[in-house]
């Protein structure tokens, strides 16, 4: 088979031209000087960036990313298959080898990611303004007492009317993740969407009497926050919980521990347990958290999701408070385990729908299916076009899956079992 790159010098010149015309790359590279290398089986392309621009000058690479040619072909493909879209996933699975200065890679992974997208032809696109519905929300604060955290003023947003959906953001993020369901879909024409920011997130300040750097999250405080907010809102009907990632795990736990409060739950991108998401880089003083954490999560999304929506997920993660994302992963990686609540779930428990975006490399579909199989009264559904943030990265594609899941909860009797 022919080499994936036959003329490295010409390929390097083409990269310089294409990146100079790419606004997203220019934004990330502004003021940056770094040199790195992409290496295949019989080729190597050096990327030398000086003050934000790729130059033709040769320089010793600070780090090298090495893969077999077939893996580079899959990574560079215009429409990469699930699992091939992320260089971080390739490193984690061993398909890619990181050689050299790992810290420099952590500091500049955003440039590697965007460079690969430029090679693919993944260009920034935006929908016409007229295609977005108005973001009409009702906001308020509720004062609640949360186990292990204390007295908190929690910000709550609401939109629409009908069956209540209490929607929980992913680790380190906030209720803005659900704005797309308001502006891009008609879900709020049939249901009331309720989303709130955990303390230390979004518009919710730290708990009273606690330091800004003192935040931690456990099963007790997370489930306690959800139940406290739901009880404070005094809803007319039992709500359905909706969550992805760590929120997909906690909705299962909340239904197991407080079944009398919920009609059911929709758990996306959750497995029986999760490992490998915490690293020292997530709160390192020498790695820019406003760049690195968004990159740590960006590659979990489907490259088929609209650029504008993926970009908003990235921006939301860029705004998180120091240590909040890592602390949330403490719940996800250490507190959450289906075995902790399995004995509380039965055929008479509120129905739980488990859904899995196929592009998610942190929680593969097999893990989500295993979670559904461990829940007596559950349904399972694959979302082949979506990734780790289905509600935020592509609300229009997610809405039909969400509506199906709501229907399962409203129509399924508690005695029904796991539905493949």
CSV table of C-alpha atoms in Angstrom, one decimal:
chain,number,residue,atom,x,y,z
A,1,UNK,CA,0.0,0.0,0.0
A,2,UNK,CA,1.3,3.5,-0.9
A,3,UNK,CA,2.5,5.8,1.9
A,4,UNK,CA,-0.2,8.1,3.2
A,5,UNK,CA,2.1,11.1,2.5
A,6,UNK,CA,4.5,10.8,-0.4
A,7,UNK,CA,5.9,14.3,-0.3
A,8,UNK,CA,6.3,15.5,3.2
A,9,UNK,CA,7.6,18.9,2.2
A,10,UNK,CA,4.7,19.6,-0.1
A,11,UNK,CA,2.3,18.4,2.6
A,12,UNK,CA,3.9,20.8,5.1
A,13,UNK,CA,3.5,23.7,2.7
A,14,UNK,CA,-0.1,22.8,2.2
A,15,UNK,CA,-0.8,22.7,5.9
A,16,UNK,CA,0.7,26.2,6.3
A,17,UNK,CA,-1.6,27.5,3.6
A,18,UNK,CA,-4.7,25.8,5.0
A,19,UNK,CA,-4.1,26.7,8.6
A,20,UNK,CA,-3.4,30.4,7.7
A,21,UNK,CA,-6.9,30.5,6.2
A,22,UNK,CA,-8.6,28.8,9.1
A,23,UNK,CA,-9.9,31.2,11.7
A,24,UNK,CA,-10.3,28.6,14.4
A,25,UNK,CA,-6.6,27.5,14.1
A,26,UNK,CA,-5.5,31.1,14.1
A,27,UNK,CA,-7.5,31.8,17.3
A,28,UNK,CA,-5.9,28.9,19.1
A,29,UNK,CA,-2.4,29.5,17.8
A,30,UNK,CA,-2.2,33.3,18.5
A,31,UNK,CA,1.1,34.1,20.2
A,32,UNK,CA,2.2,30.4,20.4
A,33,UNK,CA,5.6,29.0,19.5
A,34,UNK,CA,5.9,25.2,19.4
A,35,UNK,CA,7.3,22.4,17.2
A,36,UNK,CA,5.8,18.9,16.9
A,37,UNK,CA,5.8,16.1,14.5
A,38,UNK,CA,3.3,13.7,12.9
A,39,UNK,CA,5.0,10.4,12.0
A,40,UNK,CA,3.8,7.4,10.1
A,41,UNK,CA,5.6,4.2,8.9
A,42,UNK,CA,7.9,5.8,6.4
A,43,UNK,CA,7.2,9.5,6.7
A,44,UNK,CA,7.3,12.3,9.1
A,45,UNK,CA,5.9,15.8,8.9
A,46,UNK,CA,7.2,18.5,11.1
A,47,UNK,CA,4.9,21.3,12.2
A,48,UNK,CA,6.9,24.4,13.4
A,49,UNK,CA,4.7,27.2,14.7
A,50,UNK,CA,6.3,30.5,15.5
A,51,UNK,CA,4.2,33.3,17.0
A,52,UNK,CA,1.0,31.6,15.9
A,53,UNK,CA,1.9,30.8,12.3
A,54,UNK,CA,3.3,27.6,10.7
A,55,UNK,CA,6.6,28.3,9.1
A,56,UNK,CA,8.7,26.3,6.6
A,57,UNK,CA,11.7,26.3,9.0
A,58,UNK,CA,12.9,23.0,10.5
A,59,UNK,CA,13.0,22.7,14.2
A,60,UNK,CA,13.6,19.9,16.7
A,61,UNK,CA,10.1,18.6,17.7
A,62,UNK,CA,9.0,19.0,21.3
A,63,UNK,CA,6.9,16.0,20.9
A,64,UNK,CA,5.9,13.4,18.2
A,65,UNK,CA,2.7,11.6,17.5
A,66,UNK,CA,3.3,8.3,15.8
A,67,UNK,CA,0.7,5.9,14.3
A,68,UNK,CA,0.5,3.2,11.6
A,69,UNK,CA,-0.5,4.6,8.3
A,70,UNK,CA,-3.9,2.8,8.4
A,71,UNK,CA,-4.6,4.6,11.7
A,72,UNK,CA,-3.6,8.0,10.3
A,73,UNK,CA,-5.9,7.3,7.3
A,74,UNK,CA,-8.8,6.7,9.6
A,75,UNK,CA,-7.9,9.8,11.7
A,76,UNK,CA,-7.6,12.0,8.6
A,77,UNK,CA,-10.8,10.7,7.0
A,78,UNK,CA,-13.4,13.4,6.2
A,79,UNK,CA,-16.0,11.4,8.2
A,80,UNK,CA,-14.0,9.4,10.7
A,81,UNK,CA,-15.7,6.3,12.2
A,82,UNK,CA,-16.6,6.2,15.9
A,83,UNK,CA,-13.4,6.1,17.9
A,84,UNK,CA,-11.2,7.5,15.1
A,85,UNK,CA,-12.1,11.1,15.7
A,86,UNK,CA,-9.9,11.8,18.7
A,87,UNK,CA,-6.1,11.8,19.0
A,88,UNK,CA,-6.5,11.6,22.8
A,89,UNK,CA,-8.5,8.4,22.4
A,90,UNK,CA,-5.9,7.0,20.0
A,91,UNK,CA,-3.2,7.6,22.6
A,92,UNK,CA,-5.3,6.1,25.4
A,93,UNK,CA,-6.0,2.9,23.3
A,94,UNK,CA,-2.4,2.6,22.2
A,95,UNK,CA,-3.0,3.2,18.5
A,96,UNK,CA,-1.0,6.4,18.8
A,97,UNK,CA,2.3,6.8,20.6
A,98,UNK,CA,3.3,10.1,22.2
A,99,UNK,CA,7.0,10.5,22.1
A,100,UNK,CA,8.9,13.4,23.8
A,101,UNK,CA,7.6,16.1,26.1
A,102,UNK,CA,4.2,15.0,27.4
A,103,UNK,CA,3.7,18.3,29.2
A,104,UNK,CA,4.2,20.3,26.0
A,105,UNK,CA,1.6,18.0,24.4
A,106,UNK,CA,-0.9,18.8,27.2
A,107,UNK,CA,-0.2,22.5,26.7
A,108,UNK,CA,-0.7,22.4,23.0
A,109,UNK,CA,-3.2,19.5,22.3
A,110,UNK,CA,-5.7,22.1,21.0
A,111,UNK,CA,-3.4,22.9,18.1
A,112,UNK,CA,-2.9,19.2,17.2
A,113,UNK,CA,-6.7,18.6,17.3
A,114,UNK,CA,-7.5,21.6,15.1
A,115,UNK,CA,-4.7,20.7,12.7
A,116,UNK,CA,-6.2,17.3,12.2
A,117,UNK,CA,-9.6,18.8,11.7
A,118,UNK,CA,-8.1,21.2,9.0
A,119,UNK,CA,-6.7,18.1,7.3
A,120,UNK,CA,-10.1,16.5,7.3
A,121,UNK,CA,-11.8,19.6,6.0
A,122,UNK,CA,-13.9,20.1,9.1
A,123,UNK,CA,-14.5,23.8,8.7
A,124,UNK,CA,-16.4,26.2,11.0
A,125,UNK,CA,-20.0,26.5,9.8
A,126,UNK,CA,-22.9,28.3,11.4
A,127,UNK,CA,-26.6,28.0,10.8
A,128,UNK,CA,-28.6,31.1,9.7
A,129,UNK,CA,-29.8,33.1,12.7
A,130,UNK,CA,-33.4,32.8,11.6
A,131,UNK,CA,-33.2,29.0,12.0
A,132,UNK,CA,-32.9,29.3,15.8
A,133,UNK,CA,-36.0,29.6,18.1
A,134,UNK,CA,-35.9,32.3,20.7
A,135,UNK,CA,-34.2,31.3,23.9
A,136,UNK,CA,-37.1,32.0,26.2
A,137,UNK,CA,-36.3,30.9,29.8
A,138,UNK,CA,-37.6,31.6,33.4
A,139,UNK,CA,-34.8,31.9,35.9
A,140,UNK,CA,-34.8,31.8,39.7
A,141,UNK,CA,-32.7,30.9,42.7
A,142,UNK,CA,-33.8,28.4,45.3
A,143,UNK,CA,-32.1,28.1,48.7
A,144,UNK,CA,-31.5,24.5,49.7
A,145,UNK,CA,-29.4,22.6,52.2
A,146,UNK,CA,-27.2,19.9,50.5
A,147,UNK,CA,-25.6,17.1,52.5
A,148,UNK,CA,-21.8,17.6,52.9
A,149,UNK,CA,-22.0,21.0,51.2
A,150,UNK,CA,-24.3,23.1,53.3
A,151,UNK,CA,-26.6,26.0,52.5
A,152,UNK,CA,-26.6,26.8,48.8
A,153,UNK,CA,-28.4,29.3,46.5
A,154,UNK,CA,-28.9,27.2,43.4
A,155,UNK,CA,-29.8,28.8,40.0
A,156,UNK,CA,-32.7,27.1,38.2
A,157,UNK,CA,-33.8,27.7,34.6
A,158,UNK,CA,-37.2,26.6,33.2
A,159,UNK,CA,-38.8,26.6,29.7
A,160,UNK,CA,-42.0,25.2,28.3
A,161,UNK,CA,-44.8,23.3,29.9
A,162,UNK,CA,-46.0,19.8,30.3
A,163,UNK,CA,-44.3,16.7,31.8
A,164,UNK,CA,-41.3,18.0,33.8
A,165,UNK,CA,-37.8,17.1,32.6
A,166,UNK,CA,-35.2,17.8,35.3
A,167,UNK,CA,-32.0,18.1,33.2
A,168,UNK,CA,-28.5,17.8,34.7
A,169,UNK,CA,-25.3,19.0,33.1
A,170,UNK,CA,-22.1,17.0,32.6
A,171,UNK,CA,-19.1,17.2,34.8
A,172,UNK,CA,-17.7,20.8,35.2
A,173,UNK,CA,-20.5,22.3,33.1
A,174,UNK,CA,-23.8,24.1,33.7
A,175,UNK,CA,-27.4,24.4,32.5
A,176,UNK,CA,-26.5,26.2,29.3
A,177,UNK,CA,-25.8,22.8,27.8
A,178,UNK,CA,-29.6,22.4,27.5
A,179,UNK,CA,-30.2,25.8,25.7
A,180,UNK,CA,-30.0,24.0,22.4
A,181,UNK,CA,-33.0,21.9,23.2
A,182,UNK,CA,-34.9,25.2,23.5
A,183,UNK,CA,-33.5,27.0,20.4
A,184,UNK,CA,-33.1,24.0,18.0
A,185,UNK,CA,-36.1,21.7,18.8
A,186,UNK,CA,-39.7,21.8,19.8
A,187,UNK,CA,-39.3,19.7,23.0
A,188,UNK,CA,-40.5,22.6,25.2
A,189,UNK,CA,-43.8,22.7,23.2
A,190,UNK,CA,-44.7,19.5,24.9
A,191,UNK,CA,-42.6,19.3,28.1
A,192,UNK,CA,-41.2,21.6,30.8
A,193,UNK,CA,-37.5,21.6,30.7
A,194,UNK,CA,-35.9,22.4,34.1
A,195,UNK,CA,-32.1,22.7,34.5
A,196,UNK,CA,-30.1,23.8,37.4
A,197,UNK,CA,-26.4,24.6,38.2
A,198,UNK,CA,-24.7,22.7,40.9
A,199,UNK,CA,-23.0,24.8,43.5
A,200,UNK,CA,-19.6,26.0,42.3
A,201,UNK,CA,-21.0,25.8,38.7
A,202,UNK,CA,-22.5,28.3,36.2
A,203,UNK,CA,-24.6,30.9,38.1
A,204,UNK,CA,-24.6,29.0,41.4
A,205,UNK,CA,-21.9,30.3,43.8
A,206,UNK,CA,-20.1,28.1,46.3
A,207,UNK,CA,-22.1,27.1,49.4
A,208,UNK,CA,-22.2,29.7,52.1
A,209,UNK,CA,-19.3,29.5,54.5
A,210,UNK,CA,-17.1,27.4,52.1
A,211,UNK,CA,-14.0,28.3,50.2
A,212,UNK,CA,-14.1,28.6,46.4
A,213,UNK,CA,-11.4,25.9,46.2
A,214,UNK,CA,-13.2,23.6,48.7
A,215,UNK,CA,-15.6,21.8,46.4
A,216,UNK,CA,-16.0,18.0,46.2
A,217,UNK,CA,-18.8,15.8,45.0
A,218,UNK,CA,-20.0,12.4,46.3
A,219,UNK,CA,-23.0,10.3,45.9
A,220,UNK,CA,-24.5,11.8,49.1
A,221,UNK,CA,-24.0,15.4,48.0
A,222,UNK,CA,-25.0,14.9,44.3
A,223,UNK,CA,-28.2,12.9,45.0
A,224,UNK,CA,-28.9,15.3,47.9
A,225,UNK,CA,-28.6,18.3,45.6
A,226,UNK,CA,-31.0,16.8,43.1
A,227,UNK,CA,-33.6,15.8,45.6
A,228,UNK,CA,-33.3,19.2,47.5
A,229,UNK,CA,-33.9,21.2,44.3
A,230,UNK,CA,-36.8,19.0,43.2
A,231,UNK,CA,-38.5,19.2,46.6
A,232,UNK,CA,-37.9,23.0,46.7
A,233,UNK,CA,-39.6,23.5,43.3
A,234,UNK,CA,-42.7,21.7,44.5
A,235,UNK,CA,-43.6,20.5,41.1
A,236,UNK,CA,-47.2,19.5,40.2
A,237,UNK,CA,-46.1,16.1,38.8
A,238,UNK,CA,-43.3,13.7,39.3
A,239,UNK,CA,-40.4,14.7,37.0
A,240,UNK,CA,-38.3,12.6,34.7
A,241,UNK,CA,-34.5,13.0,35.3
A,242,UNK,CA,-32.3,13.5,32.2
A,243,UNK,CA,-28.5,13.4,32.3
A,244,UNK,CA,-25.4,12.5,30.4
A,245,UNK,CA,-22.0,11.3,31.5
A,246,UNK,CA,-21.7,11.7,35.3
A,247,UNK,CA,-25.2,13.1,35.3
A,248,UNK,CA,-26.3,9.9,33.4
A,249,UNK,CA,-24.9,7.9,36.3
A,250,UNK,CA,-26.5,10.0,39.0
A,251,UNK,CA,-30.0,9.8,37.6
A,252,UNK,CA,-29.8,6.1,38.0
A,253,UNK,CA,-28.6,6.5,41.6
A,254,UNK,CA,-31.2,9.1,42.4
A,255,UNK,CA,-34.1,6.9,41.1
A,256,UNK,CA,-32.6,3.9,43.1
A,257,UNK,CA,-32.3,5.9,46.4
A,258,UNK,CA,-35.4,8.1,46.1
A,259,UNK,CA,-37.9,6.4,43.8
A,260,UNK,CA,-40.9,8.2,45.3
A,261,UNK,CA,-39.7,11.5,43.8
A,262,UNK,CA,-39.3,10.6,40.1
A,263,UNK,CA,-41.4,9.2,37.3
A,264,UNK,CA,-38.3,7.8,35.6
A,265,UNK,CA,-34.8,8.6,34.3
A,266,UNK,CA,-33.0,9.0,31.0
A,267,UNK,CA,-29.3,8.0,31.5
A,268,UNK,CA,-27.0,8.8,28.6
A,269,UNK,CA,-23.3,8.0,28.3
A,270,UNK,CA,-23.1,6.1,31.6
A,271,UNK,CA,-21.7,2.7,32.3
A,272,UNK,CA,-21.7,0.4,35.3
A,273,UNK,CA,-18.6,2.3,36.5
A,274,UNK,CA,-16.1,4.6,34.8
A,275,UNK,CA,-12.3,4.8,35.0
A,276,UNK,CA,-9.4,6.6,33.4
A,277,UNK,CA,-11.0,10.1,33.1
A,278,UNK,CA,-8.9,11.9,35.8
A,279,UNK,CA,-5.3,13.1,35.1
A,280,UNK,CA,-3.0,15.5,36.9
A,281,UNK,CA,-3.2,17.8,33.9
A,282,UNK,CA,-6.9,18.7,34.8
A,283,UNK,CA,-5.7,20.9,37.6
A,284,UNK,CA,-2.1,21.4,36.9
A,285,UNK,CA,-0.7,25.0,37.5
A,286,UNK,CA,1.4,24.7,34.3
A,287,UNK,CA,-1.4,23.6,32.0
A,288,UNK,CA,-4.0,26.2,31.0
A,289,UNK,CA,-7.3,24.8,32.3
A,290,UNK,CA,-9.3,27.0,30.0
A,291,UNK,CA,-7.8,25.2,27.0
A,292,UNK,CA,-7.0,21.8,28.2
A,293,UNK,CA,-10.3,20.8,29.8
A,294,UNK,CA,-12.3,21.7,26.7
A,295,UNK,CA,-9.9,19.6,24.7
A,296,UNK,CA,-10.1,16.7,27.1
A,297,UNK,CA,-13.8,16.6,26.4
A,298,UNK,CA,-14.0,17.8,22.8
A,299,UNK,CA,-12.9,14.6,21.1
A,300,UNK,CA,-15.7,12.7,22.8
A,301,UNK,CA,-18.2,14.3,20.5
A,302,UNK,CA,-19.2,13.2,17.0
A,303,UNK,CA,-17.5,15.0,14.2
A,304,UNK,CA,-20.8,14.8,12.4
A,305,UNK,CA,-22.4,17.1,15.0
A,306,UNK,CA,-22.7,20.8,13.9
A,307,UNK,CA,-19.5,22.7,14.4
A,308,UNK,CA,-21.3,25.6,16.1
A,309,UNK,CA,-22.8,23.3,18.8
A,310,UNK,CA,-19.5,21.5,19.4
A,311,UNK,CA,-17.9,24.8,19.7
A,312,UNK,CA,-20.4,25.9,22.3
A,313,UNK,CA,-19.7,22.8,24.4
A,314,UNK,CA,-16.0,23.6,24.1
A,315,UNK,CA,-16.7,27.2,25.2
A,316,UNK,CA,-18.7,26.1,28.2
A,317,UNK,CA,-15.9,23.9,29.4
A,318,UNK,CA,-13.5,26.8,28.9
A,319,UNK,CA,-15.4,28.8,31.5
A,320,UNK,CA,-15.5,26.3,34.4
A,321,UNK,CA,-14.1,27.2,37.8
A,322,UNK,CA,-10.7,25.9,38.9
A,323,UNK,CA,-10.9,22.3,40.2
A,324,UNK,CA,-14.7,21.9,39.6
A,325,UNK,CA,-14.3,19.5,36.6
A,326,UNK,CA,-11.7,17.3,38.4
A,327,UNK,CA,-13.9,17.3,41.5
A,328,UNK,CA,-16.9,16.2,39.6
A,329,UNK,CA,-14.9,13.4,38.1
A,330,UNK,CA,-14.2,12.3,41.7
A,331,UNK,CA,-17.9,11.4,41.9
A,332,UNK,CA,-17.9,9.8,38.5
A,333,UNK,CA,-14.7,7.8,39.0
A,334,UNK,CA,-14.8,7.0,42.7
A,335,UNK,CA,-18.4,7.2,44.1
A,336,UNK,CA,-20.4,5.9,41.2
A,337,UNK,CA,-20.8,2.1,40.8
A,338,UNK,CA,-24.0,0.3,39.8
A,339,UNK,CA,-23.2,-2.3,42.4
A,340,UNK,CA,-23.7,0.4,45.1
A,341,UNK,CA,-27.4,0.7,44.3
A,342,UNK,CA,-28.2,-2.5,42.4
A,343,UNK,CA,-29.9,-4.0,45.4
A,344,UNK,CA,-32.3,-0.9,45.5
A,345,UNK,CA,-33.6,-1.5,42.0
A,346,UNK,CA,-36.4,-3.9,41.0
A,347,UNK,CA,-39.1,-4.4,38.5
A,348,UNK,CA,-41.3,-2.0,40.3
A,349,UNK,CA,-38.7,0.8,40.3
A,350,UNK,CA,-39.4,3.8,38.0
A,351,UNK,CA,-38.4,3.0,34.4
A,352,UNK,CA,-34.9,4.0,33.4
A,353,UNK,CA,-33.9,4.5,29.8
A,354,UNK,CA,-30.2,4.1,29.0
A,355,UNK,CA,-29.0,5.6,25.7
A,356,UNK,CA,-25.5,5.6,24.2
A,357,UNK,CA,-23.9,7.9,21.6
A,358,UNK,CA,-21.7,5.7,19.4
A,359,UNK,CA,-18.9,8.2,19.1
A,360,UNK,CA,-18.2,8.4,22.8
A,361,UNK,CA,-14.8,6.8,23.5
A,362,UNK,CA,-14.9,7.3,27.3
A,363,UNK,CA,-18.1,5.3,27.8
A,364,UNK,CA,-18.4,2.8,24.8
A,365,UNK,CA,-21.8,1.5,23.8
A,366,UNK,CA,-21.0,-1.9,25.3
A,367,UNK,CA,-20.6,-0.3,28.7
A,368,UNK,CA,-24.0,1.5,28.5
A,369,UNK,CA,-25.6,-1.7,27.4
A,370,UNK,CA,-24.1,-3.5,30.4
A,371,UNK,CA,-25.6,-0.8,32.6
A,372,UNK,CA,-29.0,-1.2,31.1
A,373,UNK,CA,-28.7,-5.0,31.6
A,374,UNK,CA,-28.0,-4.5,35.3
A,375,UNK,CA,-31.2,-2.4,35.8
A,376,UNK,CA,-34.4,-4.6,36.1
A,377,UNK,CA,-36.9,-2.1,34.7
A,378,UNK,CA,-34.9,-0.5,31.8
A,379,UNK,CA,-34.7,0.2,28.1
A,380,UNK,CA,-31.6,0.6,25.9
A,381,UNK,CA,-31.1,2.5,22.7
A,382,UNK,CA,-28.0,3.4,20.6
A,383,UNK,CA,-27.7,6.9,19.1
A,384,UNK,CA,-25.4,6.1,16.2
A,385,UNK,CA,-24.9,9.7,15.1
A,386,UNK,CA,-24.0,11.2,18.5
A,387,UNK,CA,-21.2,11.3,21.1
A,388,UNK,CA,-20.7,12.0,24.7
A,389,UNK,CA,-22.8,15.2,24.9
A,390,UNK,CA,-25.9,14.3,22.8
A,391,UNK,CA,-28.1,16.9,24.3
A,392,UNK,CA,-25.6,19.7,23.6
A,393,UNK,CA,-23.5,18.7,20.6
A,394,UNK,CA,-26.5,18.0,18.3
A,395,UNK,CA,-29.9,18.9,19.9
A,396,UNK,CA,-31.8,18.4,16.7
A,397,UNK,CA,-30.5,14.8,16.3
A,398,UNK,CA,-30.9,14.1,20.0
A,399,UNK,CA,-34.6,15.3,20.3
A,400,UNK,CA,-36.1,12.2,18.6
A,401,UNK,CA,-34.2,9.9,20.8
A,402,UNK,CA,-35.2,12.0,23.9
A,403,UNK,CA,-38.9,11.9,22.8
A,404,UNK,CA,-38.7,8.1,22.4
A,405,UNK,CA,-37.2,7.8,25.8
A,406,UNK,CA,-39.9,10.0,27.4
A,407,UNK,CA,-42.5,7.8,25.7
A,408,UNK,CA,-40.9,4.6,27.1
A,409,UNK,CA,-41.1,6.0,30.6
A,410,UNK,CA,-44.7,7.3,30.2
A,411,UNK,CA,-45.9,4.1,28.6
A,412,UNK,CA,-43.9,1.3,30.2
A,413,UNK,CA,-45.4,-0.5,33.2
A,414,UNK,CA,-43.0,-1.1,36.1
A,415,UNK,CA,-43.2,-4.8,35.7
A,416,UNK,CA,-41.7,-4.8,32.2
A,417,UNK,CA,-38.1,-5.8,32.0
A,418,UNK,CA,-35.0,-4.9,30.1
A,419,UNK,CA,-35.8,-4.0,26.4
A,420,UNK,CA,-33.1,-4.7,23.9
